[in-house]
Short mmCIF file of C-alpha atoms in Angstrom, two decimals:
data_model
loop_
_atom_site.label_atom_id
_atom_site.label_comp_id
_atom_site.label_asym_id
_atom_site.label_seq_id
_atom_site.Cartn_x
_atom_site.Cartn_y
_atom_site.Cartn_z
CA UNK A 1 -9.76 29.74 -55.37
CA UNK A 2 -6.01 29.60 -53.60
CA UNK A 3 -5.71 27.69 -50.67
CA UNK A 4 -3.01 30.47 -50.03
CA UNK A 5 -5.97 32.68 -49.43
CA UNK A 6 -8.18 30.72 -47.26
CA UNK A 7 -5.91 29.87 -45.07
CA UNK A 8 -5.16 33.88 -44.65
CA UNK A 9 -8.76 34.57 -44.49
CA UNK A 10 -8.58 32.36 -41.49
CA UNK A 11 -6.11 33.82 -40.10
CA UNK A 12 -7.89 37.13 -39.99
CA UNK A 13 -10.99 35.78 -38.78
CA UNK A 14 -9.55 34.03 -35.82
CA UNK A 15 -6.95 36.85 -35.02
CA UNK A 16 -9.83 39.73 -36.39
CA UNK A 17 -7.03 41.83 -37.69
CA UNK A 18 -5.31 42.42 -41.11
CA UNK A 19 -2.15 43.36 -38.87
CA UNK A 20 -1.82 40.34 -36.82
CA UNK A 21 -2.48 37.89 -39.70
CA UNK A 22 0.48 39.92 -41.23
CA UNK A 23 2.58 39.31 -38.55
CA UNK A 24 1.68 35.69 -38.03
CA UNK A 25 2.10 35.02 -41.63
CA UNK A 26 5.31 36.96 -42.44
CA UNK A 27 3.43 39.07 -45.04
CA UNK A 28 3.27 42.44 -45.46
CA UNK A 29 -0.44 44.19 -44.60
CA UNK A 30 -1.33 45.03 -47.94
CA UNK A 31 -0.44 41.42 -49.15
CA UNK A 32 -3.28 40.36 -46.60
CA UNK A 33 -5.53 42.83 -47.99
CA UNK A 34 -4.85 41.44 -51.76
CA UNK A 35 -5.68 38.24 -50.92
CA UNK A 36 -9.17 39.13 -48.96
CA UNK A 37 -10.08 40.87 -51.81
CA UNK A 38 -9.25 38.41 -54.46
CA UNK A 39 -11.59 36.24 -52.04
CA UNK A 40 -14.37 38.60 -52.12
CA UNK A 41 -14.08 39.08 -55.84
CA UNK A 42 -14.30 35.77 -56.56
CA UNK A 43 -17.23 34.61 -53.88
CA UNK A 44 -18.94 38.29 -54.80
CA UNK A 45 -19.42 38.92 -51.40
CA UNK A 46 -18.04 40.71 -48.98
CA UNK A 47 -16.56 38.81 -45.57
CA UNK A 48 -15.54 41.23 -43.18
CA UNK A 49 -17.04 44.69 -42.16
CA UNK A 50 -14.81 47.26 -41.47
CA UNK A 51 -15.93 49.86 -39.35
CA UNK A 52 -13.23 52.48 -37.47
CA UNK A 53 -10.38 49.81 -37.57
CA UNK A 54 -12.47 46.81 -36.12
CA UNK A 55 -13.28 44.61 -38.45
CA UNK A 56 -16.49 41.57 -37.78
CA UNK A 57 -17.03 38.72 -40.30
CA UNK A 58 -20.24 39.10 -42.24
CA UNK A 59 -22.71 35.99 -42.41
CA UNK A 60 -21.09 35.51 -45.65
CA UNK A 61 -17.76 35.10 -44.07
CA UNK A 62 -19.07 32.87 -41.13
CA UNK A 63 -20.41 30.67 -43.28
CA UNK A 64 -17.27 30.76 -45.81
CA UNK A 65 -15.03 30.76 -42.45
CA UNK A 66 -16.67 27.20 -41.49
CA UNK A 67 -15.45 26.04 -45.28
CA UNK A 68 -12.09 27.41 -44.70
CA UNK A 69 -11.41 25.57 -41.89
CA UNK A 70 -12.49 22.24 -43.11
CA UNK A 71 -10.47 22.57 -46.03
CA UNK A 72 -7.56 23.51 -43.86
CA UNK A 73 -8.17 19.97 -41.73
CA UNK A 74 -8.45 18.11 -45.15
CA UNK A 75 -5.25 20.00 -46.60
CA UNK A 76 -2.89 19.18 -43.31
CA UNK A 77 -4.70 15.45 -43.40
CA UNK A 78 -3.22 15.27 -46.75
CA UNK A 79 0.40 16.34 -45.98
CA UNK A 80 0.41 14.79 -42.78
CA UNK A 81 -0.16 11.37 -44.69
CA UNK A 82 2.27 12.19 -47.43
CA UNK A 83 5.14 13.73 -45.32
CA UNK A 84 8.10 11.04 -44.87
CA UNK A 85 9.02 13.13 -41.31
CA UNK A 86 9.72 11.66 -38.20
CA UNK A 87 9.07 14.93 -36.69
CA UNK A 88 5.42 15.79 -35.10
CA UNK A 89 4.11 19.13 -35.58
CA UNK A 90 1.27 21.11 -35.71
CA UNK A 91 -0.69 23.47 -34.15
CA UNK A 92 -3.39 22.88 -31.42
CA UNK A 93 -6.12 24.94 -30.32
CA UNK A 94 -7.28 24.97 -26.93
CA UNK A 95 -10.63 26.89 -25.63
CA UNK A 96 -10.85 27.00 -21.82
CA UNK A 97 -12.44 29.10 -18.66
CA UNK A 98 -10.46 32.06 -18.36
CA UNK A 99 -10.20 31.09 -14.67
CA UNK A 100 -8.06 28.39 -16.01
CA UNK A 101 -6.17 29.34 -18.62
CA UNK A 102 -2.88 31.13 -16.74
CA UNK A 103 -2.25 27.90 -14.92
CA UNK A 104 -2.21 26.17 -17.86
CA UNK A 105 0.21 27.95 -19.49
CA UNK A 106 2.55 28.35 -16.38
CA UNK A 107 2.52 24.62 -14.87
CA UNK A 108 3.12 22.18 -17.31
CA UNK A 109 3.66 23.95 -20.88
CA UNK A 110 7.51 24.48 -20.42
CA UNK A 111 7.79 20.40 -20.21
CA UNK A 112 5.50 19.68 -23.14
CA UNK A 113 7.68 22.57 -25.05
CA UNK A 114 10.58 20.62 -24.57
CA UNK A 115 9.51 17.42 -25.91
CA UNK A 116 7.85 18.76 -28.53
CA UNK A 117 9.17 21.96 -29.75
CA UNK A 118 7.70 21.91 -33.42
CA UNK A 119 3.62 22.01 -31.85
CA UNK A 120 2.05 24.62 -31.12
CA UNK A 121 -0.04 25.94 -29.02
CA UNK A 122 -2.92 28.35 -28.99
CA UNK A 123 -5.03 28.88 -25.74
CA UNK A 124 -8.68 31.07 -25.89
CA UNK A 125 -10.92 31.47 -23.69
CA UNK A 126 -14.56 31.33 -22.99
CA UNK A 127 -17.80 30.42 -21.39
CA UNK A 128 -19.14 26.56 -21.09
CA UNK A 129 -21.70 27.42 -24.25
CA UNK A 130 -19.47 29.04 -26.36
CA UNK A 131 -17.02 26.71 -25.87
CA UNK A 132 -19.50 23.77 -27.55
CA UNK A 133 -20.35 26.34 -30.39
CA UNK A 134 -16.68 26.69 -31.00
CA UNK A 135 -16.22 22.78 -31.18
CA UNK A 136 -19.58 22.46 -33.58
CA UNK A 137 -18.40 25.00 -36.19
CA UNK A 138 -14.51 23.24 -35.51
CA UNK A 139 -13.16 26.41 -34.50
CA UNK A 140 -10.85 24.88 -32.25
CA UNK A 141 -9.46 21.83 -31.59
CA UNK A 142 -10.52 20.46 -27.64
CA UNK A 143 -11.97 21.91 -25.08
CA UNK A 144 -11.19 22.44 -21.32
CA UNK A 145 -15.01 22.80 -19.37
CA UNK A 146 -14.99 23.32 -15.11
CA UNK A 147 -18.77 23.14 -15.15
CA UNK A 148 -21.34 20.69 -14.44
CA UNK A 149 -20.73 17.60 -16.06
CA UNK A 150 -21.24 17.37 -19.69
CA UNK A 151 -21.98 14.24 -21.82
CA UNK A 152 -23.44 13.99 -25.54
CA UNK A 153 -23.10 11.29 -28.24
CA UNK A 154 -21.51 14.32 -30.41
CA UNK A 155 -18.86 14.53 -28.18
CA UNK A 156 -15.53 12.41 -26.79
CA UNK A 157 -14.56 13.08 -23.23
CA UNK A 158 -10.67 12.46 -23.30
CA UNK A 159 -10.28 12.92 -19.74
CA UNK A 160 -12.32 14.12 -16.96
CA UNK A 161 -12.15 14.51 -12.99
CA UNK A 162 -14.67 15.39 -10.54
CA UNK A 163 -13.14 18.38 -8.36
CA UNK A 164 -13.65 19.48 -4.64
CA UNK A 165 -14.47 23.52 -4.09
CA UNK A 166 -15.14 25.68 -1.13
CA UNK A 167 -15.99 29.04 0.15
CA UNK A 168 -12.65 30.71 0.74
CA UNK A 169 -11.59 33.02 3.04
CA UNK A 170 -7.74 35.27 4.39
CA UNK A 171 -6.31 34.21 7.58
CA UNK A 172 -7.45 37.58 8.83
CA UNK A 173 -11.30 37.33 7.86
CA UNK A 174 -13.63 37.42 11.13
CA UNK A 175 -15.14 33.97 9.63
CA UNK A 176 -11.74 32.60 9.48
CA UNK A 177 -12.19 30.43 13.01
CA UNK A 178 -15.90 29.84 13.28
CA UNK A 179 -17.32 26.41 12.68
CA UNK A 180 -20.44 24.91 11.36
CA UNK A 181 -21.49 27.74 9.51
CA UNK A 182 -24.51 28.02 7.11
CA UNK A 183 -24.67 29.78 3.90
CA UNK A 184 -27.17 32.75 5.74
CA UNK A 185 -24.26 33.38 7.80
CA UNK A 186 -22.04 34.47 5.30
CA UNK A 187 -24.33 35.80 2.78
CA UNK A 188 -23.71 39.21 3.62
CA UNK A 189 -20.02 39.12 3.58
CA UNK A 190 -17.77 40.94 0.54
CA UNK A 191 -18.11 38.40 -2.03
CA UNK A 192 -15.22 38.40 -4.83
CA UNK A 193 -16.21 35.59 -7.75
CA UNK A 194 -15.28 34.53 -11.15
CA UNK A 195 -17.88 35.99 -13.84
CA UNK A 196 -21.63 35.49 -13.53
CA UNK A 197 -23.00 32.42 -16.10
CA UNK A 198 -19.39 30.97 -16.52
CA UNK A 199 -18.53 27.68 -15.51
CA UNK A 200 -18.87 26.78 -12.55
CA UNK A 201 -20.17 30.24 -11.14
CA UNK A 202 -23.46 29.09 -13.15
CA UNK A 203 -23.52 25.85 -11.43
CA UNK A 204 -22.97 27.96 -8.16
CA UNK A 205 -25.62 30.56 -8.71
CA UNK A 206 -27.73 28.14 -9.90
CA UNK A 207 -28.15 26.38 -6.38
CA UNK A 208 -28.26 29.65 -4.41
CA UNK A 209 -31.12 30.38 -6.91
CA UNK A 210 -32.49 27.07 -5.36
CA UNK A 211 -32.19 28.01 -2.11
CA UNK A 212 -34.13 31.37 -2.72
CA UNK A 213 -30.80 33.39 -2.60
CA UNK A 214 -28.23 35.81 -4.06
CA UNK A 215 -25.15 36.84 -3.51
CA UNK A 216 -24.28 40.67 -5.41
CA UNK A 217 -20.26 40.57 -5.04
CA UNK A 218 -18.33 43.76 -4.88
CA UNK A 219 -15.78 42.63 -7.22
CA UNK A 220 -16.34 40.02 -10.13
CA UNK A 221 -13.05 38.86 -12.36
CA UNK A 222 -12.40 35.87 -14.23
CA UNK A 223 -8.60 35.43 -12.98
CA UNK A 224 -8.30 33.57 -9.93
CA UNK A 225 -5.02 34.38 -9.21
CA UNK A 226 -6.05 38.03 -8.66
CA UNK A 227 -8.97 36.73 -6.90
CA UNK A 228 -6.79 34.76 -4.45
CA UNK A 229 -3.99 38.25 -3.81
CA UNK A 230 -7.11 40.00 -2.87
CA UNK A 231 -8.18 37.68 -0.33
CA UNK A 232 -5.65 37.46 1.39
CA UNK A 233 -5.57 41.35 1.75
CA UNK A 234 -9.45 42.17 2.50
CA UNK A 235 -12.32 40.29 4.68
CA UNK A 236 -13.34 39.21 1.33
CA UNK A 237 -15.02 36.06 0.83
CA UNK A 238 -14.66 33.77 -2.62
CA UNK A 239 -16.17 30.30 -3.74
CA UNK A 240 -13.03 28.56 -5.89
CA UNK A 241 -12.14 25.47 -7.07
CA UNK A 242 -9.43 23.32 -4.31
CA UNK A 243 -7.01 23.15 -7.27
CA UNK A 244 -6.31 26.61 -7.02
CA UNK A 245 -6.72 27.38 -3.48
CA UNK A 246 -4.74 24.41 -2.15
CA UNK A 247 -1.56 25.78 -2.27
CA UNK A 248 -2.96 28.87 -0.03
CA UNK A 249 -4.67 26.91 2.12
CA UNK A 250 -1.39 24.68 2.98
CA UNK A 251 0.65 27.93 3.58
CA UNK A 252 -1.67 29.20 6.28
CA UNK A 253 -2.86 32.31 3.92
CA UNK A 254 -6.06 31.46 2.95
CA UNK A 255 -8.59 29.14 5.23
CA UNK A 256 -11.75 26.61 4.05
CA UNK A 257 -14.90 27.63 5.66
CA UNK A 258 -16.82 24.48 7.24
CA UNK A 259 -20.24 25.81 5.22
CA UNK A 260 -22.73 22.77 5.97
CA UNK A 261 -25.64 23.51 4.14
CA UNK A 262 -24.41 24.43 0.32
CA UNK A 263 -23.06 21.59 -2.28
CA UNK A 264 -22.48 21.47 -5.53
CA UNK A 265 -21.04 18.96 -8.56
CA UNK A 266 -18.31 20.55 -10.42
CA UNK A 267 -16.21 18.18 -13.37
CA UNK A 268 -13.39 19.26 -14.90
CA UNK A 269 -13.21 17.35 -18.63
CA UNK A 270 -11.07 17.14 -21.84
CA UNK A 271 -13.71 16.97 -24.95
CA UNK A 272 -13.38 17.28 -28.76
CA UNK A 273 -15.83 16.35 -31.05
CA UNK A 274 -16.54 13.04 -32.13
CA UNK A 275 -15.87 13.91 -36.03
CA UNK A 276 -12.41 15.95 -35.29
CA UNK A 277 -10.08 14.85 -37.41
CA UNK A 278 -6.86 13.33 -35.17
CA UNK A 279 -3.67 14.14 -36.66
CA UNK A 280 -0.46 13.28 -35.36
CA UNK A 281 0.24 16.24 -33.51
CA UNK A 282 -3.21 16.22 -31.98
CA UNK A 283 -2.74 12.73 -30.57
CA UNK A 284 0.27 13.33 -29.07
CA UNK A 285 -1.19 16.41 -27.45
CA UNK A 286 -4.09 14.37 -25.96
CA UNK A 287 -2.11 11.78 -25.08
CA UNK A 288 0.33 13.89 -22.84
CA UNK A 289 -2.87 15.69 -20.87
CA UNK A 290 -4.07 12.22 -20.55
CA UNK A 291 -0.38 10.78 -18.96
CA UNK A 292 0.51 14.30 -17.53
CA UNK A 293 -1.31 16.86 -14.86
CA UNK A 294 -0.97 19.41 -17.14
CA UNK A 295 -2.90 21.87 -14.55
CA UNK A 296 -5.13 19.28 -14.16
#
């Protein structure tokens, strides 16, 4: 069995296309193709279904896929430790809420691009469970949660901060200038939220569940940024992390409403798992989140 070929099965898997594994790889498609098929000749199995153009690993090819991408880790290990270059690379991949994931990219990449040109970076995104399912089966790399905080022995928290939220509201919103208000008086309102059972809009429905109540919003979208544009145009209502509302807030676009009667515990935190392998690259990576905001 080629290494050549595992490493392009992963490559499929993670991308789930023969086309963009091409593209990634600098092969041609039907090179791609070869190779999956010498793999399923020689396991006798197949690994992906292909059905209209989509293609889905088979449990076969999950469980070959979780293989692949230890022998991957043990391959780099070994050329990392052989390789005379005073040059880090490498490749890093980061899971994270989608609600994070643009300001990631936007605040501090450029400056961690600079000093290190030769790693790279792949961001995904996905809810709090997944995200742990993803680290178990070493699917990626570290993890970025905004949820309740999270500790298990299995797992090393890098870096971690406990963050501030509020209910959110435009300038223009009726609520914008009232005081002492209690989560019954704004129940009502146009709610616009990040996507039900993610993050930390669990942890928030969670504790209106608590309180016997529910909020149905009319919109529901996992970027904030769009979230924040709409508020300030409608009477809309949001519940968002400071971080991303701060900015607003300070330029007299968006307001904090003074809601006394609803708290909750949100953590951002930076966690791999215990057994990850940490290369060079991957050091260096943790390392700078740990020195740097990087949207943190």
């Amino acid at each position: 069995m080629e290494i050549r070929n595992l490493i392009t099965f992963i490559h499929v898997a993670e991308l789930n296309s023969f086309t963009k594994a091409a593209q990634v790889l600098g092969y041609s498609q039907s090179t791609i193709s070869f190779q999956i098929k010498q793999l399923e000749s020689e396991l006798n199995c197949m690994l992906f279904e292909r059905i209209n153009h989509n293609i889905n690993l088979t449990e076969k090819g999950w469980e070959l896929f979780s293989y692949a991408q230890q022998i991957r880790q043990l391959t780099d290990e070994f050329k990392e430790s052989i390789s005379d270059s005073v040059d880090i690379s490498g490749h890093v991949h980061i899971v994270t809420p989608d609600s994070i994931c643009e300001m990631m990219l936007t605040e501090n990449y450029g400056d961690f691009y600079r000093r290190y040109p030769q790693i790279s970076l792949k961001f995904s995104t996905a809810d709090t469970d997944n995200m742990f399912r993803i680290l178990d089966h070493n699917e990626a790399d570290v993890i970025f949660t905004l949820d309740s905080h999270v500790y298990h022995r299995d797992y090393i928290i890098a870096k971690e901060e406990k963050i501030f939220t509020h209910f959110v509201t435009g300038v223009k919103s009726p609520l914008a200038k009232k005081k002492n208000l209690s989560i019954k008086d704004i129940i009502n309102y146009p709610f616009i939220l990040t996507e039900k059972k993610i993050g930390y809009r669990r942890v928030f429905d969670e504790q209106l569940a608590k309180m016997s109540l529910e909020i149905n919003p009319v919109l529901e979208i996992g970027r904030t940024d769009l979230i924040i544009d709409t508020l300030e145009k409608t009477p809309g209502i949001s519940f968002l992390p400071d971080f991303v509302t701060d900015q607003k807030v300070a330029e007299g676009k968006l307001v904090y409403l003074n809601v006394k009667d609803f708290e909750i515990e949100i953590w951002k935190q930076l966690i791999y798992h215990q057994n990850k392998w940490i290369s060079k690259h991957f050091e260096v990576f943790i390392n700078y989140v740990m020195e740097h905001e990087f949207s943190w």
